[in-house]
Amino acid sequence: QSLAAQHLYTRETQTKKLVVSMESHPDIPQRMKSVVCHGPGDYRMEEIAVPQVGPGEILVKVLAVGICAGDAKCFAGAPHFWGDAKRPSYVQPPITPGHEFIGEVVRLGEAML
């Protein structure tokens, strides 16, 4: 079997395993809890809509999160995030912050299989 054929077989096998794994998540809720940033020092635990999955996207159920120095600086109101006389604001509230997380893929958008 050629290397390309082996790769294709491996990808098909992984996709089938992923689809089978996702079948254990048929009841994804409509709402979820999220920390939402409204401004420096104004972070609130809210209930928001679970995002809809579009073409080429995945939905990840977050299992654990981390907080990095950037998150703390944003909360504290650092100009790099909120802007000042030299630069515009990077953060556009309301927004769910964060980029360090561990999760489980629970839904695939079209074209992801």
PDB file of N, CA and C in Angstrom:
ATOM      1  N   GLN A   1       0.849  -1.179   0.000  1.00  0.00           N
ATOM      2  CA  GLN A   1       0.000   0.000   0.000  1.00  0.00           C
ATOM      3  C   GLN A   1       0.893   1.240   0.000  1.00  0.00           C
ATOM      4  N   SER A   2       0.579   2.225  -0.837  1.00  0.00           N
ATOM      5  CA  SER A   2       1.389   3.432  -0.920  1.00  0.00           C
ATOM      6  C   SER A   2       1.212   4.278   0.337  1.00  0.00           C
ATOM      7  N   LEU A   3       2.161   5.190   0.543  1.00  0.00           N
ATOM      8  CA  LEU A   3       2.083   6.087   1.698  1.00  0.00           C
ATOM      9  C   LEU A   3       0.812   6.933   1.637  1.00  0.00           C
ATOM     10  N   ALA A   4       0.451   7.409   0.444  1.00  0.00           N
ATOM     11  CA  ALA A   4      -0.768   8.204   0.287  1.00  0.00           C
ATOM     12  C   ALA A   4      -2.004   7.385   0.642  1.00  0.00           C
ATOM     13  N   ALA A   5      -2.046   6.129   0.212  1.00  0.00           N
ATOM     14  CA  ALA A   5      -3.186   5.254   0.523  1.00  0.00           C
ATOM     15  C   ALA A   5      -3.252   4.980   2.023  1.00  0.00           C
ATOM     16  N   GLN A   6      -2.099   4.784   2.662  1.00  0.00           N
ATOM     17  CA  GLN A   6      -2.078   4.557   4.109  1.00  0.00           C
ATOM     18  C   GLN A   6      -2.592   5.783   4.850  1.00  0.00           C
ATOM     19  N   HIS A   7      -2.169   6.977   4.399  1.00  0.00           N
ATOM     20  CA  HIS A   7      -2.629   8.219   5.027  1.00  0.00           C
ATOM     21  C   HIS A   7      -4.143   8.361   4.892  1.00  0.00           C
ATOM     22  N   LEU A   8      -4.670   8.101   3.700  1.00  0.00           N
ATOM     23  CA  LEU A   8      -6.101   8.193   3.459  1.00  0.00           C
ATOM     24  C   LEU A   8      -6.854   7.210   4.355  1.00  0.00           C
ATOM     25  N   TYR A   9      -6.356   5.972   4.461  1.00  0.00           N
ATOM     26  CA  TYR A   9      -6.999   4.976   5.314  1.00  0.00           C
ATOM     27  C   TYR A   9      -6.991   5.447   6.772  1.00  0.00           C
ATOM     28  N   THR A  10      -5.851   5.973   7.223  1.00  0.00           N
ATOM     29  CA  THR A  10      -5.742   6.448   8.606  1.00  0.00           C
ATOM     30  C   THR A  10      -6.726   7.577   8.851  1.00  0.00           C
ATOM     31  N   ARG A  11      -6.827   8.519   7.921  1.00  0.00           N
ATOM     32  CA  ARG A  11      -7.748   9.642   8.075  1.00  0.00           C
ATOM     33  C   ARG A  11      -9.196   9.152   8.112  1.00  0.00           C
ATOM     34  N   GLU A  12      -9.559   8.228   7.221  1.00  0.00           N
ATOM     35  CA  GLU A  12     -10.925   7.688   7.221  1.00  0.00           C
ATOM     36  C   GLU A  12     -11.220   6.981   8.534  1.00  0.00           C
ATOM     37  N   THR A  13     -10.268   6.210   9.042  1.00  0.00           N
ATOM     38  CA  THR A  13     -10.453   5.502  10.307  1.00  0.00           C
ATOM     39  C   THR A  13     -10.629   6.489  11.456  1.00  0.00           C
ATOM     40  N   GLN A  14      -9.798   7.532  11.495  1.00  0.00           N
ATOM     41  CA  GLN A  14      -9.901   8.540  12.550  1.00  0.00           C
ATOM     42  C   GLN A  14     -11.240   9.263  12.471  1.00  0.00           C
ATOM     43  N   THR A  15     -11.695   9.576  11.259  1.00  0.00           N
ATOM     44  CA  THR A  15     -12.969  10.260  11.080  1.00  0.00           C
ATOM     45  C   THR A  15     -14.107   9.393  11.585  1.00  0.00           C
ATOM     46  N   LYS A  16     -14.083   8.101  11.251  1.00  0.00           N
ATOM     47  CA  LYS A  16     -15.129   7.194  11.726  1.00  0.00           C
ATOM     48  C   LYS A  16     -15.142   7.126  13.248  1.00  0.00           C
ATOM     49  N   LYS A  17     -13.951   7.077  13.857  1.00  0.00           N
ATOM     50  CA  LYS A  17     -13.877   7.049  15.324  1.00  0.00           C
ATOM     51  C   LYS A  17     -14.439   8.337  15.912  1.00  0.00           C
ATOM     52  N   LEU A  18     -14.133   9.473  15.291  1.00  0.00           N
ATOM     53  CA  LEU A  18     -14.628  10.751  15.773  1.00  0.00           C
ATOM     54  C   LEU A  18     -16.139  10.822  15.667  1.00  0.00           C
ATOM     55  N   VAL A  19     -16.700  10.383  14.554  1.00  0.00           N
ATOM     56  CA  VAL A  19     -18.141  10.392  14.366  1.00  0.00           C
ATOM     57  C   VAL A  19     -18.811   9.493  15.402  1.00  0.00           C
ATOM     58  N   VAL A  20     -18.265   8.326  15.632  1.00  0.00           N
ATOM     59  CA  VAL A  20     -18.820   7.417  16.644  1.00  0.00           C
ATOM     60  C   VAL A  20     -18.742   8.058  18.022  1.00  0.00           C
ATOM     61  N   SER A  21     -17.608   8.712  18.327  1.00  0.00           N
ATOM     62  CA  SER A  21     -17.449   9.387  19.613  1.00  0.00           C
ATOM     63  C   SER A  21     -18.481  10.498  19.776  1.00  0.00           C
ATOM     64  N   MET A  22     -18.742  11.243  18.706  1.00  0.00           N
ATOM     65  CA  MET A  22     -19.678  12.353  18.774  1.00  0.00           C
ATOM     66  C   MET A  22     -21.113  11.886  18.938  1.00  0.00           C
ATOM     67  N   GLU A  23     -21.402  10.658  18.548  1.00  0.00           N
ATOM     68  CA  GLU A  23     -22.762  10.145  18.699  1.00  0.00           C
ATOM     69  C   GLU A  23     -23.158  10.057  20.170  1.00  0.00           C
ATOM     70  N   SER A  24     -22.174  10.107  21.081  1.00  0.00           N
ATOM     71  CA  SER A  24     -22.501  10.086  22.506  1.00  0.00           C
ATOM     72  C   SER A  24     -22.918  11.474  22.997  1.00  0.00           C
ATOM     73  N   HIS A  25     -22.928  12.487  22.102  1.00  0.00           N
ATOM     74  CA  HIS A  25     -23.320  13.845  22.459  1.00  0.00           C
ATOM     75  C   HIS A  25     -24.488  14.337  21.620  1.00  0.00           C
ATOM     76  N   PRO A  26     -25.567  13.563  21.533  1.00  0.00           N
ATOM     77  CA  PRO A  26     -26.659  13.993  20.661  1.00  0.00           C
ATOM     78  C   PRO A  26     -27.439  15.175  21.225  1.00  0.00           C
ATOM     79  N   ASP A  27     -27.400  15.355  22.545  1.00  0.00           N
ATOM     80  CA  ASP A  27     -28.216  16.385  23.187  1.00  0.00           C
ATOM     81  C   ASP A  27     -27.360  17.555  23.664  1.00  0.00           C
ATOM     82  N   ILE A  28     -26.858  18.317  22.729  1.00  0.00           N
ATOM     83  CA  ILE A  28     -26.088  19.500  23.088  1.00  0.00           C
ATOM     84  C   ILE A  28     -27.082  20.560  23.545  1.00  0.00           C
ATOM     85  N   PRO A  29     -26.867  21.159  24.715  1.00  0.00           N
ATOM     86  CA  PRO A  29     -27.834  22.140  25.225  1.00  0.00           C
ATOM     87  C   PRO A  29     -27.888  23.399  24.353  1.00  0.00           C
ATOM     88  N   GLN A  30     -28.933  24.158  24.515  1.00  0.00           N
ATOM     89  CA  GLN A  30     -29.098  25.419  23.790  1.00  0.00           C
ATOM     90  C   GLN A  30     -28.341  26.566  24.464  1.00  0.00           C
ATOM     91  N   ARG A  31     -28.122  26.458  25.779  1.00  0.00           N
ATOM     92  CA  ARG A  31     -27.488  27.522  26.549  1.00  0.00           C
ATOM     93  C   ARG A  31     -26.304  26.944  27.319  1.00  0.00           C
ATOM     94  N   MET A  32     -25.350  27.820  27.665  1.00  0.00           N
ATOM     95  CA  MET A  32     -24.179  27.406  28.435  1.00  0.00           C
ATOM     96  C   MET A  32     -23.740  28.559  29.332  1.00  0.00           C
ATOM     97  N   LYS A  33     -22.970  28.244  30.365  1.00  0.00           N
ATOM     98  CA  LYS A  33     -22.405  29.265  31.237  1.00  0.00           C
ATOM     99  C   LYS A  33     -21.103  29.757  30.630  1.00  0.00           C
ATOM    100  N   SER A  34     -20.860  31.053  30.748  1.00  0.00           N
ATOM    101  CA  SER A  34     -19.665  31.661  30.179  1.00  0.00           C
ATOM    102  C   SER A  34     -19.282  32.881  30.988  1.00  0.00           C
ATOM    103  N   VAL A  35     -17.997  33.091  31.170  1.00  0.00           N
ATOM    104  CA  VAL A  35     -17.519  34.360  31.709  1.00  0.00           C
ATOM    105  C   VAL A  35     -17.488  35.325  30.533  1.00  0.00           C
ATOM    106  N   VAL A  36     -18.151  36.463  30.685  1.00  0.00           N
ATOM    107  CA  VAL A  36     -18.235  37.445  29.604  1.00  0.00           C
ATOM    108  C   VAL A  36     -17.562  38.736  30.061  1.00  0.00           C
ATOM    109  N   CYS A  37     -16.638  39.215  29.237  1.00  0.00           N
ATOM    110  CA  CYS A  37     -15.927  40.455  29.503  1.00  0.00           C
ATOM    111  C   CYS A  37     -16.748  41.621  28.968  1.00  0.00           C
ATOM    112  N   HIS A  38     -17.082  42.577  29.878  1.00  0.00           N
ATOM    113  CA  HIS A  38     -17.820  43.783  29.485  1.00  0.00           C
ATOM    114  C   HIS A  38     -16.942  45.021  29.537  1.00  0.00           C
ATOM    115  N   GLY A  39     -15.790  44.918  30.163  1.00  0.00           N
ATOM    116  CA  GLY A  39     -14.866  46.039  30.288  1.00  0.00           C
ATOM    117  C   GLY A  39     -13.787  45.689  31.295  1.00  0.00           C
ATOM    118  N   PRO A  40     -12.780  46.549  31.459  1.00  0.00           N
ATOM    119  CA  PRO A  40     -11.731  46.268  32.444  1.00  0.00           C
ATOM    120  C   PRO A  40     -12.335  46.049  33.832  1.00  0.00           C
ATOM    121  N   GLY A  41     -12.000  44.935  34.441  1.00  0.00           N
ATOM    122  CA  GLY A  41     -12.509  44.611  35.772  1.00  0.00           C
ATOM    123  C   GLY A  41     -13.972  44.230  35.810  1.00  0.00           C
ATOM    124  N   ASP A  42     -14.635  44.180  34.684  1.00  0.00           N
ATOM    125  CA  ASP A  42     -16.065  43.860  34.618  1.00  0.00           C
ATOM    126  C   ASP A  42     -16.275  42.557  33.851  1.00  0.00           C
ATOM    127  N   TYR A  43     -16.022  41.453  34.524  1.00  0.00           N
ATOM    128  CA  TYR A  43     -16.211  40.113  33.980  1.00  0.00           C
ATOM    129  C   TYR A  43     -17.371  39.486  34.738  1.00  0.00           C
ATOM    130  N   ARG A  44     -18.324  38.938  34.018  1.00  0.00           N
ATOM    131  CA  ARG A  44     -19.525  38.380  34.653  1.00  0.00           C
ATOM    132  C   ARG A  44     -19.791  36.958  34.173  1.00  0.00           C
ATOM    133  N   MET A  45     -20.225  36.117  35.106  1.00  0.00           N
ATOM    134  CA  MET A  45     -20.680  34.776  34.757  1.00  0.00           C
ATOM    135  C   MET A  45     -22.102  34.925  34.225  1.00  0.00           C
ATOM    136  N   GLU A  46     -22.301  34.516  32.968  1.00  0.00           N
ATOM    137  CA  GLU A  46     -23.600  34.661  32.328  1.00  0.00           C
ATOM    138  C   GLU A  46     -23.994  33.361  31.638  1.00  0.00           C
ATOM    139  N   GLU A  47     -25.255  33.274  31.305  1.00  0.00           N
ATOM    140  CA  GLU A  47     -25.733  32.164  30.495  1.00  0.00           C
ATOM    141  C   GLU A  47     -25.932  32.698  29.084  1.00  0.00           C
ATOM    142  N   ILE A  48     -25.244  32.066  28.115  1.00  0.00           N
ATOM    143  CA  ILE A  48     -25.307  32.518  26.727  1.00  0.00           C
ATOM    144  C   ILE A  48     -25.700  31.346  25.826  1.00  0.00           C
ATOM    145  N   ALA A  49     -26.035  31.654  24.595  1.00  0.00           N
ATOM    146  CA  ALA A  49     -26.392  30.615  23.622  1.00  0.00           C
ATOM    147  C   ALA A  49     -25.153  29.811  23.237  1.00  0.00           C
ATOM    148  N   VAL A  50     -25.315  28.514  23.097  1.00  0.00           N
ATOM    149  CA  VAL A  50     -24.240  27.666  22.581  1.00  0.00           C
ATOM    150  C   VAL A  50     -24.049  28.047  21.113  1.00  0.00           C
ATOM    151  N   PRO A  51     -22.807  28.287  20.688  1.00  0.00           N
ATOM    152  CA  PRO A  51     -22.584  28.687  19.294  1.00  0.00           C
ATOM    153  C   PRO A  51     -23.076  27.622  18.304  1.00  0.00           C
ATOM    154  N   GLN A  52     -23.594  28.097  17.183  1.00  0.00           N
ATOM    155  CA  GLN A  52     -23.981  27.202  16.099  1.00  0.00           C
ATOM    156  C   GLN A  52     -22.739  26.919  15.262  1.00  0.00           C
ATOM    157  N   VAL A  53     -22.619  25.705  14.778  1.00  0.00           N
ATOM    158  CA  VAL A  53     -21.446  25.301  14.012  1.00  0.00           C
ATOM    159  C   VAL A  53     -21.700  25.576  12.526  1.00  0.00           C
ATOM    160  N   GLY A  54     -20.799  26.341  11.929  1.00  0.00           N
ATOM    161  CA  GLY A  54     -20.895  26.645  10.507  1.00  0.00           C
ATOM    162  C   GLY A  54     -19.980  25.747   9.696  1.00  0.00           C
ATOM    163  N   PRO A  55     -19.991  25.893   8.395  1.00  0.00           N
ATOM    164  CA  PRO A  55     -19.112  25.088   7.531  1.00  0.00           C
ATOM    165  C   PRO A  55     -17.644  25.292   7.902  1.00  0.00           C
ATOM    166  N   GLY A  56     -16.925  24.189   8.028  1.00  0.00           N
ATOM    167  CA  GLY A  56     -15.503  24.253   8.343  1.00  0.00           C
ATOM    168  C   GLY A  56     -15.201  24.543   9.801  1.00  0.00           C
ATOM    169  N   GLU A  57     -16.207  24.507  10.663  1.00  0.00           N
ATOM    170  CA  GLU A  57     -16.013  24.797  12.085  1.00  0.00           C
ATOM    171  C   GLU A  57     -16.272  23.554  12.928  1.00  0.00           C
ATOM    172  N   ILE A  58     -15.814  23.612  14.182  1.00  0.00           N
ATOM    173  CA  ILE A  58     -16.093  22.547  15.141  1.00  0.00           C
ATOM    174  C   ILE A  58     -16.647  23.171  16.415  1.00  0.00           C
ATOM    175  N   LEU A  59     -17.403  22.395  17.161  1.00  0.00           N
ATOM    176  CA  LEU A  59     -17.891  22.811  18.471  1.00  0.00           C
ATOM    177  C   LEU A  59     -17.143  21.992  19.502  1.00  0.00           C
ATOM    178  N   VAL A  60     -16.520  22.678  20.455  1.00  0.00           N
ATOM    179  CA  VAL A  60     -15.729  22.028  21.489  1.00  0.00           C
ATOM    180  C   VAL A  60     -16.398  22.245  22.837  1.00  0.00           C
ATOM    181  N   LYS A  61     -16.629  21.176  23.567  1.00  0.00           N
ATOM    182  CA  LYS A  61     -17.117  21.261  24.942  1.00  0.00           C
ATOM    183  C   LYS A  61     -15.891  21.469  25.819  1.00  0.00           C
ATOM    184  N   VAL A  62     -15.821  22.615  26.477  1.00  0.00           N
ATOM    185  CA  VAL A  62     -14.656  22.945  27.297  1.00  0.00           C
ATOM    186  C   VAL A  62     -14.704  22.140  28.592  1.00  0.00           C
ATOM    187  N   LEU A  63     -13.597  21.466  28.883  1.00  0.00           N
ATOM    188  CA  LEU A  63     -13.503  20.643  30.086  1.00  0.00           C
ATOM    189  C   LEU A  63     -12.658  21.295  31.176  1.00  0.00           C
ATOM    190  N   ALA A  64     -11.677  22.103  30.774  1.00  0.00           N
ATOM    191  CA  ALA A  64     -10.807  22.799  31.733  1.00  0.00           C
ATOM    192  C   ALA A  64     -10.218  24.018  31.045  1.00  0.00           C
ATOM    193  N   VAL A  65      -9.895  25.043  31.835  1.00  0.00           N
ATOM    194  CA  VAL A  65      -9.315  26.272  31.275  1.00  0.00           C
ATOM    195  C   VAL A  65      -8.088  26.688  32.068  1.00  0.00           C
ATOM    196  N   GLY A  66      -7.265  27.484  31.415  1.00  0.00           N
ATOM    197  CA  GLY A  66      -6.119  28.100  32.063  1.00  0.00           C
ATOM    198  C   GLY A  66      -6.237  29.604  31.930  1.00  0.00           C
ATOM    199  N   ILE A  67      -5.518  30.317  32.759  1.00  0.00           N
ATOM    200  CA  ILE A  67      -5.485  31.775  32.700  1.00  0.00           C
ATOM    201  C   ILE A  67      -4.044  32.186  32.469  1.00  0.00           C
ATOM    202  N   CYS A  68      -3.822  32.976  31.417  1.00  0.00           N
ATOM    203  CA  CYS A  68      -2.457  33.415  31.118  1.00  0.00           C
ATOM    204  C   CYS A  68      -2.266  34.856  31.567  1.00  0.00           C
ATOM    205  N   ALA A  69      -1.050  35.350  31.462  1.00  0.00           N
ATOM    206  CA  ALA A  69      -0.745  36.717  31.868  1.00  0.00           C
ATOM    207  C   ALA A  69      -1.572  37.728  31.076  1.00  0.00           C
ATOM    208  N   GLY A  70      -1.808  37.446  29.782  1.00  0.00           N
ATOM    209  CA  GLY A  70      -2.622  38.345  28.967  1.00  0.00           C
ATOM    210  C   GLY A  70      -4.036  38.490  29.503  1.00  0.00           C
ATOM    211  N   ASP A  71      -4.603  37.393  29.992  1.00  0.00           N
ATOM    212  CA  ASP A  71      -5.952  37.449  30.573  1.00  0.00           C
ATOM    213  C   ASP A  71      -5.976  38.376  31.786  1.00  0.00           C
ATOM    214  N   ALA A  72      -4.973  38.263  32.641  1.00  0.00           N
ATOM    215  CA  ALA A  72      -4.892  39.110  33.840  1.00  0.00           C
ATOM    216  C   ALA A  72      -4.691  40.577  33.454  1.00  0.00           C
ATOM    217  N   LYS A  73      -3.871  40.828  32.442  1.00  0.00           N
ATOM    218  CA  LYS A  73      -3.628  42.206  31.989  1.00  0.00           C
ATOM    219  C   LYS A  73      -4.895  42.818  31.383  1.00  0.00           C
ATOM    220  N   CYS A  74      -5.628  42.021  30.638  1.00  0.00           N
ATOM    221  CA  CYS A  74      -6.882  42.493  30.060  1.00  0.00           C
ATOM    222  C   CYS A  74      -7.868  42.852  31.165  1.00  0.00           C
ATOM    223  N   PHE A  75      -7.985  41.995  32.160  1.00  0.00           N
ATOM    224  CA  PHE A  75      -8.882  42.254  33.287  1.00  0.00           C
ATOM    225  C   PHE A  75      -8.487  43.541  34.013  1.00  0.00           C
ATOM    226  N   ALA A  76      -7.176  43.760  34.132  1.00  0.00           N
ATOM    227  CA  ALA A  76      -6.671  44.938  34.844  1.00  0.00           C
ATOM    228  C   ALA A  76      -6.780  46.225  34.033  1.00  0.00           C
ATOM    229  N   GLY A  77      -7.105  46.123  32.739  1.00  0.00           N
ATOM    230  CA  GLY A  77      -7.293  47.319  31.926  1.00  0.00           C
ATOM    231  C   GLY A  77      -6.073  47.783  31.166  1.00  0.00           C
ATOM    232  N   ALA A  78      -5.144  46.890  30.879  1.00  0.00           N
ATOM    233  CA  ALA A  78      -3.916  47.260  30.170  1.00  0.00           C
ATOM    234  C   ALA A  78      -4.226  47.933  28.830  1.00  0.00           C
ATOM    235  N   PRO A  79      -3.504  49.028  28.513  1.00  0.00           N
ATOM    236  CA  PRO A  79      -3.737  49.740  27.249  1.00  0.00           C
ATOM    237  C   PRO A  79      -3.569  48.872  26.007  1.00  0.00           C
ATOM    238  N   HIS A  80      -2.715  47.851  26.067  1.00  0.00           N
ATOM    239  CA  HIS A  80      -2.541  46.953  24.915  1.00  0.00           C
ATOM    240  C   HIS A  80      -3.877  46.332  24.508  1.00  0.00           C
ATOM    241  N   PHE A  81      -4.743  46.079  25.477  1.00  0.00           N
ATOM    242  CA  PHE A  81      -6.048  45.467  25.211  1.00  0.00           C
ATOM    243  C   PHE A  81      -7.152  46.497  25.025  1.00  0.00           C
ATOM    244  N   TRP A  82      -7.135  47.546  25.828  1.00  0.00           N
ATOM    245  CA  TRP A  82      -8.231  48.501  25.867  1.00  0.00           C
ATOM    246  C   TRP A  82      -7.961  49.801  25.126  1.00  0.00           C
ATOM    247  N   GLY A  83      -6.736  49.945  24.617  1.00  0.00           N
ATOM    248  CA  GLY A  83      -6.402  51.135  23.851  1.00  0.00           C
ATOM    249  C   GLY A  83      -6.011  52.317  24.729  1.00  0.00           C
ATOM    250  N   ASP A  84      -5.436  53.296  24.085  1.00  0.00           N
ATOM    251  CA  ASP A  84      -5.065  54.553  24.728  1.00  0.00           C
ATOM    252  C   ASP A  84      -4.907  55.596  23.628  1.00  0.00           C
ATOM    253  N   ALA A  85      -4.232  56.691  23.916  1.00  0.00           N
ATOM    254  CA  ALA A  85      -4.069  57.759  22.919  1.00  0.00           C
ATOM    255  C   ALA A  85      -3.266  57.301  21.705  1.00  0.00           C
ATOM    256  N   LYS A  86      -2.457  56.250  21.851  1.00  0.00           N
ATOM    257  CA  LYS A  86      -1.584  55.777  20.768  1.00  0.00           C
ATOM    258  C   LYS A  86      -2.176  54.636  19.946  1.00  0.00           C
ATOM    259  N   ARG A  87      -3.157  53.945  20.475  1.00  0.00           N
ATOM    260  CA  ARG A  87      -3.667  52.751  19.786  1.00  0.00           C
ATOM    261  C   ARG A  87      -5.146  52.526  20.102  1.00  0.00           C
ATOM    262  N   PRO A  88      -5.840  51.890  19.159  1.00  0.00           N
ATOM    263  CA  PRO A  88      -7.259  51.591  19.390  1.00  0.00           C
ATOM    264  C   PRO A  88      -7.413  50.374  20.309  1.00  0.00           C
ATOM    265  N   SER A  89      -8.615  50.199  20.794  1.00  0.00           N
ATOM    266  CA  SER A  89      -8.925  49.049  21.642  1.00  0.00           C
ATOM    267  C   SER A  89      -8.861  47.761  20.838  1.00  0.00           C
ATOM    268  N   TYR A  90      -8.226  46.741  21.400  1.00  0.00           N
ATOM    269  CA  TYR A  90      -8.148  45.416  20.794  1.00  0.00           C
ATOM    270  C   TYR A  90      -9.385  44.595  21.154  1.00  0.00           C
ATOM    271  N   VAL A  91      -9.869  44.789  22.371  1.00  0.00           N
ATOM    272  CA  VAL A  91     -11.009  44.025  22.884  1.00  0.00           C
ATOM    273  C   VAL A  91     -12.311  44.710  22.467  1.00  0.00           C
ATOM    274  N   GLN A  92     -13.240  43.915  21.973  1.00  0.00           N
ATOM    275  CA  GLN A  92     -14.549  44.425  21.557  1.00  0.00           C
ATOM    276  C   GLN A  92     -15.630  43.754  22.401  1.00  0.00           C
ATOM    277  N   PRO A  93     -15.927  44.279  23.600  1.00  0.00           N
ATOM    278  CA  PRO A  93     -16.922  43.647  24.464  1.00  0.00           C
ATOM    279  C   PRO A  93     -18.335  43.794  23.907  1.00  0.00           C
ATOM    280  N   PRO A  94     -19.262  42.966  24.322  1.00  0.00           N
ATOM    281  CA  PRO A  94     -19.043  41.820  25.218  1.00  0.00           C
ATOM    282  C   PRO A  94     -18.411  40.662  24.459  1.00  0.00           C
ATOM    283  N   ILE A  95     -17.513  39.971  25.134  1.00  0.00           N
ATOM    284  CA  ILE A  95     -16.806  38.845  24.518  1.00  0.00           C
ATOM    285  C   ILE A  95     -16.462  37.813  25.584  1.00  0.00           C
ATOM    286  N   THR A  96     -16.474  36.549  25.195  1.00  0.00           N
ATOM    287  CA  THR A  96     -16.009  35.478  26.071  1.00  0.00           C
ATOM    288  C   THR A  96     -14.503  35.365  25.866  1.00  0.00           C
ATOM    289  N   PRO A  97     -13.718  35.716  26.884  1.00  0.00           N
ATOM    290  CA  PRO A  97     -12.264  35.691  26.718  1.00  0.00           C
ATOM    291  C   PRO A  97     -11.696  34.282  26.854  1.00  0.00           C
ATOM    292  N   GLY A  98     -10.437  34.161  26.495  1.00  0.00           N
ATOM    293  CA  GLY A  98      -9.718  32.914  26.739  1.00  0.00           C
ATOM    294  C   GLY A  98      -9.269  32.218  25.485  1.00  0.00           C
ATOM    295  N   HIS A  99      -8.126  31.579  25.593  1.00  0.00           N
ATOM    296  CA  HIS A  99      -7.574  30.802  24.481  1.00  0.00           C
ATOM    297  C   HIS A  99      -6.821  29.579  24.975  1.00  0.00           C
ATOM    298  N   GLU A 100      -6.760  29.395  26.283  1.00  0.00           N
ATOM    299  CA  GLU A 100      -6.072  28.238  26.848  1.00  0.00           C
ATOM    300  C   GLU A 100      -7.116  27.318  27.471  1.00  0.00           C
ATOM    301  N   PHE A 101      -7.418  26.247  26.758  1.00  0.00           N
ATOM    302  CA  PHE A 101      -8.443  25.329  27.264  1.00  0.00           C
ATOM    303  C   PHE A 101      -8.198  23.925  26.746  1.00  0.00           C
ATOM    304  N   ILE A 102      -8.839  22.988  27.415  1.00  0.00           N
ATOM    305  CA  ILE A 102      -8.847  21.590  27.001  1.00  0.00           C
ATOM    306  C   ILE A 102     -10.306  21.227  26.795  1.00  0.00           C
ATOM    307  N   GLY A 103     -10.597  20.541  25.716  1.00  0.00           N
ATOM    308  CA  GLY A 103     -11.976  20.213  25.458  1.00  0.00           C
ATOM    309  C   GLY A 103     -12.152  18.978  24.616  1.00  0.00           C
ATOM    310  N   GLU A 104     -13.395  18.711  24.341  1.00  0.00           N
ATOM    311  CA  GLU A 104     -13.791  17.537  23.571  1.00  0.00           C
ATOM    312  C   GLU A 104     -14.635  17.999  22.386  1.00  0.00           C
ATOM    313  N   VAL A 105     -14.271  17.577  21.196  1.00  0.00           N
ATOM    314  CA  VAL A 105     -15.056  17.918  20.012  1.00  0.00           C
ATOM    315  C   VAL A 105     -16.399  17.203  20.103  1.00  0.00           C
ATOM    316  N   VAL A 106     -17.490  17.987  20.046  1.00  0.00           N
ATOM    317  CA  VAL A 106     -18.818  17.389  20.158  1.00  0.00           C
ATOM    318  C   VAL A 106     -19.669  17.555  18.905  1.00  0.00           C
ATOM    319  N   ARG A 107     -19.221  18.394  17.980  1.00  0.00           N
ATOM    320  CA  ARG A 107     -19.968  18.546  16.721  1.00  0.00           C
ATOM    321  C   ARG A 107     -19.012  19.070  15.645  1.00  0.00           C
ATOM    322  N   LEU A 108     -19.198  18.539  14.423  1.00  0.00           N
ATOM    323  CA  LEU A 108     -18.417  18.989  13.283  1.00  0.00           C
ATOM    324  C   LEU A 108     -19.315  19.727  12.311  1.00  0.00           C
ATOM    325  N   GLY A 109     -18.821  20.833  11.799  1.00  0.00           N
ATOM    326  CA  GLY A 109     -19.538  21.553  10.762  1.00  0.00           C
ATOM    327  C   GLY A 109     -19.355  20.857   9.424  1.00  0.00           C
ATOM    328  N   GLU A 110     -20.173  21.231   8.470  1.00  0.00           N
ATOM    329  CA  GLU A 110     -20.079  20.681   7.122  1.00  0.00           C
ATOM    330  C   GLU A 110     -18.667  20.887   6.580  1.00  0.00           C
ATOM    331  N   ALA A 111     -18.166  19.933   5.852  1.00  0.00           N
ATOM    332  CA  ALA A 111     -16.838  19.954   5.231  1.00  0.00           C
ATOM    333  C   ALA A 111     -15.719  19.606   6.210  1.00  0.00           C
ATOM    334  N   MET A 112     -16.055  19.230   7.442  1.00  0.00           N
ATOM    335  CA  MET A 112     -15.017  18.848   8.404  1.00  0.00           C
ATOM    336  C   MET A 112     -14.807  17.342   8.452  1.00  0.00           C
ATOM    337  N   LEU A 113     -15.670  16.560   7.816  1.00  0.00           N
ATOM    338  CA  LEU A 113     -15.518  15.105   7.847  1.00  0.00           C
ATOM    339  C   LEU A 113     -14.548  14.619   6.815  1.00  0.00           C
TER     340      LEU A 113
END
